[in-house]
Amino acid sequence: MRIMTITALSLFLTACQVDPYTHQPDWTGTDWFSAGKEDAMNGAAIKTNETLADAWNDPKIDRGAYLRGYKEGQEKICQQDFLYAWGMAGKIFPASCDTAENNAALRHAWQEGMAEGTRSSRLN
C-alpha cells in the first residue's frame, strides 16, 4: 500500500511539471515606433542608432518608425499645461521639448510650474 501511494504521488507530481520551452514567446523584433514614443514621453533626447542598437539589443533599427513615434510622443508631452505640472513636480525641462516649435512658451510654462512648486513646498 505504501509503495502504491509513493508511486501515485510521484506520478502526480511529475505530471504537473511545466516544460519551460512550450510557452516561449516568439521574437518579432523591436517596435521602433513605441521605442521612439517612449523616449519622447520620458523627456529623453533623440538617440543615435548606435545607442538604440545597444539599448534594445537589435542592430536592425527602423529610424523612420523611431522618429515618427518620437514625434507623436513629443506632441503629447510638449504642451504648456503638461509642462506646468511637470515643473510643479520638480522635474527638469524635458530634452524632447527642446526641438519643439513653441520652445520658448513651453519653457515659460515649465518655469512657472517650477516657481509654483517651490512656493508650495515652502508653505508646507
mmCIF file of N, CA, C and O in Angstrom, residues 43-79:
data_model
loop_
_atom_site.group_PDB
_atom_site.id
_atom_site.type_symbol
_atom_site.label_atom_id
_atom_site.label_comp_id
_atom_site.label_asym_id
_atom_site.label_seq_id
_atom_site.Cartn_x
_atom_site.Cartn_y
_atom_site.Cartn_z
ATOM 1 N N GLY A 43 10.966 62.276 -21.805
ATOM 2 C CA GLY A 43 11.751 63.505 -21.813
ATOM 3 C C GLY A 43 13.160 63.337 -22.331
ATOM 4 O O GLY A 43 13.981 64.235 -22.196
ATOM 5 N N ALA A 44 13.460 62.210 -22.938
ATOM 6 C CA ALA A 44 14.811 61.951 -23.429
ATOM 7 C C ALA A 44 15.018 62.588 -24.802
ATOM 8 O O ALA A 44 14.073 62.771 -25.569
ATOM 9 N N ALA A 45 16.254 62.919 -25.091
ATOM 10 C CA ALA A 45 16.605 63.443 -26.416
ATOM 11 C C ALA A 45 16.586 62.291 -27.418
ATOM 12 O O ALA A 45 16.619 61.115 -27.040
ATOM 13 N N ILE A 46 16.550 62.629 -28.698
ATOM 14 C CA ILE A 46 16.588 61.604 -29.742
ATOM 15 C C ILE A 46 17.907 60.851 -29.637
ATOM 16 O O ILE A 46 18.974 61.458 -29.536
ATOM 17 N N LYS A 47 17.829 59.540 -29.663
ATOM 18 C CA LYS A 47 19.022 58.703 -29.509
ATOM 19 C C LYS A 47 19.618 58.351 -30.870
ATOM 20 O O LYS A 47 18.908 58.270 -31.873
ATOM 21 N N THR A 48 20.918 58.119 -30.871
ATOM 22 C CA THR A 48 21.606 57.712 -32.093
ATOM 23 C C THR A 48 21.307 56.243 -32.378
ATOM 24 O O THR A 48 20.860 55.504 -31.498
ATOM 25 N N ASN A 49 21.587 55.828 -33.600
ATOM 26 C CA ASN A 49 21.365 54.430 -33.968
ATOM 27 C C ASN A 49 22.209 53.487 -33.117
ATOM 28 O O ASN A 49 21.757 52.414 -32.733
ATOM 29 N N GLU A 50 23.430 53.888 -32.805
ATOM 30 C CA GLU A 50 24.305 53.041 -32.001
ATOM 31 C C GLU A 50 23.733 52.862 -30.590
ATOM 32 O O GLU A 50 23.739 51.771 -30.035
ATOM 33 N N THR A 51 23.239 53.954 -30.022
ATOM 34 C CA THR A 51 22.659 53.886 -28.677
ATOM 35 C C THR A 51 21.408 53.015 -28.682
ATOM 36 O O THR A 51 21.206 52.211 -27.769
ATOM 37 N N LEU A 52 20.575 53.166 -29.700
ATOM 38 C CA LEU A 52 19.365 52.349 -29.796
ATOM 39 C C LEU A 52 19.702 50.868 -29.958
ATOM 40 O O LEU A 52 19.074 50.013 -29.336
ATOM 41 N N ALA A 53 20.685 50.576 -30.798
ATOM 42 C CA ALA A 53 21.078 49.180 -31.014
ATOM 43 C C ALA A 53 21.567 48.557 -29.720
ATOM 44 O O ALA A 53 21.236 47.408 -29.413
ATOM 45 N N ASP A 54 22.334 49.304 -28.934
ATOM 46 C CA ASP A 54 22.818 48.787 -27.653
ATOM 47 C C ASP A 54 21.696 48.647 -26.641
ATOM 48 O O ASP A 54 21.613 47.646 -25.925
ATOM 49 N N ALA A 55 20.814 49.637 -26.565
ATOM 50 C CA ALA A 55 19.751 49.628 -25.564
ATOM 51 C C ALA A 55 18.719 48.533 -25.824
ATOM 52 O O ALA A 55 18.208 47.918 -24.890
ATOM 53 N N TRP A 56 18.406 48.294 -27.082
ATOM 54 C CA TRP A 56 17.354 47.325 -27.414
ATOM 55 C C TRP A 56 17.923 45.997 -27.902
ATOM 56 O O TRP A 56 17.148 45.095 -28.239
ATOM 57 N N ASN A 57 19.244 45.882 -27.973
ATOM 58 C CA ASN A 57 19.896 44.658 -28.423
ATOM 59 C C ASN A 57 19.349 44.215 -29.782
ATOM 60 O O ASN A 57 19.011 43.057 -29.987
ATOM 61 N N ASP A 58 19.229 45.186 -30.672
ATOM 62 C CA ASP A 58 18.686 44.924 -32.009
ATOM 63 C C ASP A 58 19.401 45.839 -33.001
ATOM 64 O O ASP A 58 19.173 47.042 -33.008
ATOM 65 N N PRO A 59 20.265 45.285 -33.835
ATOM 66 C CA PRO A 59 21.016 46.124 -34.768
ATOM 67 C C PRO A 59 20.196 46.625 -35.958
ATOM 68 O O PRO A 59 20.622 47.524 -36.666
ATOM 69 N N LYS A 60 19.015 46.051 -36.184
ATOM 70 C CA LYS A 60 18.178 46.455 -37.320
ATOM 71 C C LYS A 60 17.235 47.572 -36.887
ATOM 72 O O LYS A 60 16.102 47.335 -36.491
ATOM 73 N N ILE A 61 17.705 48.799 -36.972
ATOM 74 C CA ILE A 61 16.945 49.945 -36.488
ATOM 75 C C ILE A 61 16.119 50.528 -37.622
ATOM 76 O O ILE A 61 16.637 50.798 -38.702
ATOM 77 N N ASP A 62 14.849 50.722 -37.359
ATOM 78 C CA ASP A 62 13.963 51.405 -38.304
ATOM 79 C C ASP A 62 13.900 52.859 -37.853
ATOM 80 O O ASP A 62 13.051 53.244 -37.049
ATOM 81 N N ARG A 63 14.820 53.657 -38.358
ATOM 82 C CA ARG A 63 14.961 55.058 -37.927
ATOM 83 C C ARG A 63 13.696 55.867 -38.207
ATOM 84 O O ARG A 63 13.289 56.699 -37.405
ATOM 85 N N GLY A 64 13.052 55.605 -39.336
ATOM 86 C CA GLY A 64 11.834 56.326 -39.689
ATOM 87 C C GLY A 64 10.715 56.070 -38.685
ATOM 88 O O GLY A 64 10.035 56.999 -38.245
ATOM 89 N N ALA A 65 10.526 54.810 -38.304
ATOM 90 C CA ALA A 65 9.484 54.468 -37.325
ATOM 91 C C ALA A 65 9.819 55.066 -35.966
ATOM 92 O O ALA A 65 8.935 55.560 -35.263
ATOM 93 N N TYR A 66 11.097 55.031 -35.591
ATOM 94 C CA TYR A 66 11.519 55.612 -34.316
ATOM 95 C C TYR A 66 11.212 57.107 -34.284
ATOM 96 O O TYR A 66 10.658 57.619 -33.305
ATOM 97 N N LEU A 67 11.532 57.810 -35.355
ATOM 98 C CA LEU A 67 11.310 59.259 -35.405
ATOM 99 C C LEU A 67 9.815 59.602 -35.454
ATOM 100 O O LEU A 67 9.391 60.597 -34.865
ATOM 101 N N ARG A 68 9.011 58.781 -36.139
ATOM 102 C CA ARG A 68 7.558 59.006 -36.144
ATOM 103 C C ARG A 68 6.991 58.829 -34.742
ATOM 104 O O ARG A 68 6.163 59.623 -34.280
ATOM 105 N N GLY A 69 7.435 57.789 -34.034
ATOM 106 C CA GLY A 69 6.997 57.574 -32.657
ATOM 107 C C GLY A 69 7.459 58.686 -31.743
ATOM 108 O O GLY A 69 6.720 59.142 -30.865
ATOM 109 N N TYR A 70 8.691 59.148 -31.952
ATOM 110 C CA TYR A 70 9.234 60.242 -31.147
ATOM 111 C C TYR A 70 8.397 61.501 -31.340
ATOM 112 O O TYR A 70 8.057 62.191 -30.382
ATOM 113 N N LYS A 71 8.024 61.781 -32.579
ATOM 114 C CA LYS A 71 7.221 62.965 -32.873
ATOM 115 C C LYS A 71 5.853 62.865 -32.199
ATOM 116 O O LYS A 71 5.369 63.846 -31.632
ATOM 117 N N GLU A 72 5.241 61.686 -32.236
ATOM 118 C CA GLU A 72 3.935 61.523 -31.580
ATOM 119 C C GLU A 72 4.058 61.704 -30.064
ATOM 120 O O GLU A 72 3.219 62.357 -29.439
ATOM 121 N N GLY A 73 5.088 61.131 -29.472
ATOM 122 C CA GLY A 73 5.314 61.308 -28.037
ATOM 123 C C GLY A 73 5.605 62.751 -27.687
ATOM 124 O O GLY A 73 5.152 63.264 -26.663
ATOM 125 N N GLN A 74 6.331 63.414 -28.551
ATOM 126 C CA GLN A 74 6.668 64.821 -28.353
ATOM 127 C C GLN A 74 5.402 65.680 -28.389
ATOM 128 O O GLN A 74 5.252 66.607 -27.594
ATOM 129 N N GLU A 75 4.470 65.351 -29.278
ATOM 130 C CA GLU A 75 3.206 66.096 -29.356
ATOM 131 C C GLU A 75 2.381 65.934 -28.086
ATOM 132 O O GLU A 75 1.662 66.836 -27.684
ATOM 133 N N LYS A 76 2.482 64.775 -27.453
ATOM 134 C CA LYS A 76 1.722 64.537 -26.223
ATOM 135 C C LYS A 76 2.330 65.258 -25.023
ATOM 136 O O LYS A 76 1.617 65.784 -24.185
ATOM 137 N N ILE A 77 3.644 65.249 -24.924
ATOM 138 C CA ILE A 77 4.298 65.799 -23.731
ATOM 139 C C ILE A 77 4.555 67.298 -23.845
ATOM 140 O O ILE A 77 4.517 68.008 -22.834
ATOM 141 N N CYS A 78 4.807 67.800 -25.024
ATOM 142 C CA CYS A 78 5.200 69.201 -25.186
ATOM 143 C C CYS A 78 3.969 70.102 -25.305
ATOM 144 O O CYS A 78 3.706 70.707 -26.347
ATOM 145 N N GLN A 79 3.234 70.166 -24.207
ATOM 146 C CA GLN A 79 2.060 71.034 -24.097
ATOM 147 C C GLN A 79 2.236 71.878 -22.844
ATOM 148 O O GLN A 79 2.760 71.403 -21.832
#
